[in-house]
Amino acid sequence: NAGVTQTPKFRVLKTGQSMTLLCAQDMNHEYMYWYRQDPGMGLRLIHYSVGEGTTAKGEVPDGYNVSRLKKQNFLLGLESAAPSQTSVYFCASSYATAYEQYFGPGTRLTVT
Amino acid sequence: RKEVEQDPGPFNVPEGATVAFNCTYSNSASQSFFWYRQDCRKEPKLLMSVYSSGNEDGRFTAQLNRASQYISLLIRDSKLSDSATYLCVVPRETNFNKFYFGSGTKLNVKP
């Protein structure tokens, strides 16, 4: 099992550009999450999904959109990137509510 | 009280030492707790799940004190490879789909 994978691993964007981050899991987990982690700060939840076709906002959803068209995939979109979105983005999945989460390797995004 | 609080450290210990970290939490109804380790610029990796009074896995022991609302992580016979940041994670009381992440405790194990 690959677990949770993320693509791309690194990306540099110019302000105003758009991109999509892909998260895939092969553990048949219902729940998936997108977090961002900034230097010296803890993980902050952007959006999450409790099942295929559902999404919900986390703590810091502004400037991001998500989609969960297939159970195994969770996409995070940035429509118009801003320097404040420079961060490391982690995807995670879990079997059910309040269960342990498994994280992908992260995407390092720089917006100039 | 903050939702999850951890001593940021760093804890600097010699190889072979025993070290313990505490994590205090505010959600008295929580039934599950997690310890993750995070290496620099890497993803958090699950170290231990705690669903009752505690859990043990080799050199690592997690103990839950519900009365005082804290969970501890004990590492025995520390190895250089244990150097990392340890995160405490607790489900939120208003929405168990979301979690509180502690800011982490940094451990440096020195030769």
Short mmCIF file of C-alpha atoms in Angstrom, two decimals:
data_model
loop_
_atom_site.label_atom_id
_atom_site.label_comp_id
_atom_site.label_asym_id
_atom_site.label_seq_id
_atom_site.Cartn_x
_atom_site.Cartn_y
_atom_site.Cartn_z
CA ASN A 1 0.00 0.00 0.00
CA ALA A 2 1.25 3.45 -0.87
CA GLY A 3 -0.82 5.03 1.91
CA VAL A 4 -1.39 8.73 1.26
CA THR A 5 0.37 10.33 -1.70
CA GLN A 6 0.49 13.95 -2.79
CA THR A 7 1.40 15.58 -6.06
CA PRO A 8 3.30 17.71 -6.75
CA LYS A 9 6.01 17.67 -4.07
CA PHE A 10 7.20 21.21 -4.85
CA ARG A 11 5.76 24.12 -6.77
CA VAL A 12 6.55 27.78 -7.32
CA LEU A 13 3.72 30.03 -8.45
CA LYS A 14 3.48 33.68 -9.33
CA THR A 15 0.84 35.79 -7.61
CA GLY A 16 -2.50 35.34 -9.33
CA GLN A 17 -1.75 31.96 -10.85
CA SER A 18 -3.89 28.95 -10.10
CA MET A 19 -3.07 25.35 -9.32
CA THR A 20 -4.51 22.12 -8.00
CA LEU A 21 -2.91 19.85 -5.42
CA LEU A 22 -3.85 16.20 -5.60
CA CYS A 23 -4.13 13.85 -2.67
CA ALA A 24 -4.74 10.14 -3.12
CA GLN A 25 -5.18 7.37 -0.56
CA ASP A 26 -5.45 3.62 -1.05
CA MET A 27 -6.67 2.70 2.43
CA ASN A 28 -10.38 3.03 1.62
CA HIS A 29 -10.70 5.79 4.22
CA GLU A 30 -13.88 7.82 4.36
CA TYR A 31 -12.36 10.97 5.83
CA MET A 32 -9.81 13.20 4.16
CA TYR A 33 -8.26 16.49 5.25
CA TRP A 34 -6.12 19.32 3.92
CA TYR A 35 -3.83 21.19 6.32
CA ARG A 36 -1.24 23.88 5.98
CA GLN A 37 1.80 24.27 8.20
CA ASP A 38 3.77 27.47 8.43
CA PRO A 39 7.19 27.84 10.08
CA GLY A 40 6.95 27.67 13.86
CA MET A 41 3.21 27.07 13.73
CA GLY A 42 1.01 24.07 14.18
CA LEU A 43 -1.13 22.41 11.56
CA ARG A 44 -4.20 24.36 10.52
CA LEU A 45 -7.18 22.72 8.85
CA ILE A 46 -8.19 24.18 5.49
CA HIS A 47 -11.01 21.89 4.35
CA TYR A 48 -12.06 18.33 5.01
CA SER A 49 -14.38 15.67 3.65
CA VAL A 50 -16.36 12.99 5.45
CA GLY A 51 -17.12 11.02 2.32
CA GLU A 52 -17.27 11.00 -1.45
CA GLY A 53 -19.10 14.05 -2.76
CA THR A 54 -18.96 15.95 0.54
CA THR A 55 -16.69 18.77 1.70
CA ALA A 56 -16.65 21.14 4.66
CA LYS A 57 -14.68 24.20 5.73
CA GLY A 58 -11.94 24.08 8.30
CA GLU A 59 -10.24 26.91 10.18
CA VAL A 60 -8.59 28.70 7.25
CA PRO A 61 -10.67 28.01 4.09
CA ASP A 62 -10.44 31.42 2.41
CA GLY A 63 -8.68 31.36 -0.94
CA TYR A 64 -9.02 27.58 -1.32
CA ASN A 65 -11.55 25.24 -2.85
CA VAL A 66 -11.77 21.46 -2.67
CA SER A 67 -13.48 18.58 -4.39
CA ARG A 68 -13.97 14.91 -3.53
CA LEU A 69 -15.42 13.33 -6.66
CA LYS A 70 -13.89 9.94 -5.90
CA LYS A 71 -13.48 8.38 -2.49
CA GLN A 72 -9.74 7.93 -2.91
CA ASN A 73 -8.96 11.46 -4.12
CA PHE A 74 -9.19 14.87 -2.49
CA LEU A 75 -8.20 17.91 -4.55
CA LEU A 76 -7.20 21.31 -3.18
CA GLY A 77 -7.42 24.26 -5.54
CA LEU A 78 -5.95 27.72 -5.36
CA GLU A 79 -7.79 29.96 -7.80
CA SER A 80 -5.60 33.04 -7.47
CA ALA A 81 -2.45 32.39 -5.47
CA ALA A 82 -1.19 34.97 -2.99
CA PRO A 83 2.17 35.17 -1.17
CA SER A 84 0.31 34.47 2.09
CA GLN A 85 -0.40 30.99 0.72
CA THR A 86 3.28 30.10 0.75
CA SER A 87 3.31 27.09 3.01
CA VAL A 88 3.68 23.34 3.30
CA TYR A 89 0.42 21.58 2.55
CA PHE A 90 -0.35 18.20 4.05
CA CYS A 91 -3.16 15.88 3.16
CA ALA A 92 -4.39 13.28 5.64
CA SER A 93 -6.98 10.53 5.74
CA SER A 94 -8.67 8.54 8.48
CA TYR A 95 -10.97 5.56 8.72
CA ALA A 96 -13.71 7.29 10.69
CA THR A 97 -14.40 10.23 12.94
CA ALA A 98 -11.96 10.71 15.82
CA TYR A 99 -9.68 7.95 14.49
CA GLU A 100 -5.98 8.41 13.81
CA GLN A 101 -5.02 10.29 10.68
CA TYR A 102 -2.36 9.27 8.20
CA PHE A 103 -0.50 12.02 6.43
CA GLY A 104 0.94 12.40 2.97
CA PRO A 105 4.51 13.63 2.41
CA GLY A 106 3.46 17.23 1.81
CA THR A 107 3.61 19.79 -0.98
CA ARG A 108 5.93 22.74 -0.56
CA LEU A 109 4.38 25.74 -2.28
CA THR A 110 6.03 29.09 -2.77
CA VAL A 111 4.08 32.03 -4.16
CA THR A 112 6.19 34.94 -5.36
CA ARG B 1 -7.11 26.66 29.20
CA LYS B 2 -6.02 26.29 25.60
CA GLU B 3 -7.51 23.33 23.75
CA VAL B 4 -4.19 21.49 23.64
CA GLU B 5 -1.01 22.68 25.32
CA GLN B 6 2.48 21.30 25.09
CA ASP B 7 5.80 22.45 26.45
CA PRO B 8 7.69 23.52 23.31
CA GLY B 9 11.05 22.48 24.78
CA PRO B 10 13.57 21.80 23.49
CA PHE B 11 14.30 18.84 25.70
CA ASN B 12 18.01 18.08 25.35
CA VAL B 13 18.84 14.62 26.68
CA PRO B 14 21.76 12.20 26.35
CA GLU B 15 21.42 8.87 24.60
CA GLY B 16 19.97 6.25 26.89
CA ALA B 17 18.03 8.72 29.00
CA THR B 18 14.35 8.50 29.86
CA VAL B 19 12.31 11.56 28.95
CA ALA B 20 8.65 12.42 29.39
CA PHE B 21 6.42 15.03 27.81
CA ASN B 22 2.99 16.14 28.93
CA CYS B 23 0.06 17.39 26.91
CA THR B 24 -2.91 19.05 28.61
CA TYR B 25 -6.28 19.21 26.86
CA SER B 26 -9.58 20.96 27.43
CA ASN B 27 -12.06 18.50 25.87
CA SER B 28 -13.12 16.40 28.85
CA ALA B 29 -15.36 14.27 26.61
CA SER B 30 -12.62 13.11 24.29
CA GLN B 31 -12.25 9.34 24.01
CA SER B 32 -9.20 9.23 21.78
CA PHE B 33 -5.78 10.82 21.84
CA PHE B 34 -2.82 10.59 19.54
CA TRP B 35 0.91 11.20 19.62
CA TYR B 36 2.69 11.95 16.35
CA ARG B 37 6.34 12.58 15.64
CA GLN B 38 7.37 15.07 13.02
CA ASP B 39 10.87 15.32 11.64
CA CYS B 40 12.05 18.61 10.19
CA ARG B 41 10.23 19.39 6.93
CA LYS B 42 8.49 16.01 6.92
CA GLU B 43 4.94 14.87 7.49
CA PRO B 44 3.63 13.94 10.96
CA LYS B 45 3.80 10.21 11.53
CA LEU B 46 1.55 8.39 13.95
CA LEU B 47 3.46 7.18 16.97
CA MET B 48 0.72 6.03 19.26
CA SER B 49 -3.06 6.03 19.68
CA VAL B 50 -4.67 6.04 23.11
CA TYR B 51 -8.29 5.01 23.50
CA SER B 52 -8.33 4.03 27.18
CA SER B 53 -5.96 4.61 30.08
CA GLY B 54 -2.77 4.22 28.12
CA ASN B 55 -0.74 2.36 25.55
CA GLU B 56 2.75 0.93 25.27
CA ASP B 57 4.85 0.14 22.23
CA GLY B 58 8.41 -0.88 22.86
CA ARG B 59 10.30 2.02 24.39
CA PHE B 60 7.28 4.31 24.18
CA THR B 61 4.49 4.56 26.74
CA ALA B 62 1.52 6.90 26.66
CA GLN B 63 -0.55 7.40 29.79
CA LEU B 64 -3.85 9.19 30.14
CA ASN B 65 -4.93 11.04 33.25
CA ARG B 66 -8.57 11.95 32.74
CA ALA B 67 -9.00 13.59 36.13
CA SER B 68 -6.28 16.12 35.44
CA GLN B 69 -6.87 16.12 31.68
CA TYR B 70 -3.42 15.39 30.45
CA ILE B 71 -1.72 12.72 28.45
CA SER B 72 1.95 11.93 28.77
CA LEU B 73 4.50 10.32 26.47
CA LEU B 74 7.44 8.49 28.04
CA ILE B 75 10.44 7.50 25.97
CA ARG B 76 12.88 5.08 27.56
CA ASP B 77 16.47 4.42 26.45
CA SER B 78 16.46 7.41 24.08
CA LYS B 79 18.13 6.97 20.69
CA LEU B 80 19.63 9.62 18.46
CA SER B 81 16.88 8.77 15.97
CA ASP B 82 14.23 9.84 18.50
CA SER B 83 15.22 13.46 17.89
CA ALA B 84 12.08 15.05 16.45
CA THR B 85 9.09 17.18 17.37
CA TYR B 86 6.30 15.30 19.13
CA LEU B 87 2.74 16.44 18.50
CA CYS B 88 -0.24 15.79 20.74
CA VAL B 89 -3.58 15.54 18.89
CA VAL B 90 -7.09 15.51 20.37
CA PRO B 91 -10.50 15.50 18.60
CA ARG B 92 -12.53 18.66 19.06
CA GLU B 93 -15.53 18.62 21.37
CA THR B 94 -17.88 20.37 18.93
CA ASN B 95 -16.90 18.34 15.90
CA PHE B 96 -15.07 15.03 16.22
CA ASN B 97 -14.21 15.30 12.53
CA LYS B 98 -11.74 18.02 13.44
CA PHE B 99 -8.71 17.84 15.67
CA TYR B 100 -6.70 20.09 17.90
CA PHE B 101 -2.99 19.84 17.18
CA GLY B 102 -0.54 20.82 19.85
CA SER B 103 2.31 23.05 18.76
CA GLY B 104 4.72 20.24 19.54
CA THR B 105 7.57 19.43 21.89
CA LYS B 106 11.04 19.33 20.42
CA LEU B 107 13.36 16.57 21.56
CA ASN B 108 17.10 16.56 20.90
CA VAL B 109 18.91 13.36 21.84
CA LYS B 110 22.65 13.90 21.99
CA PRO B 111 25.50 11.37 21.90
#
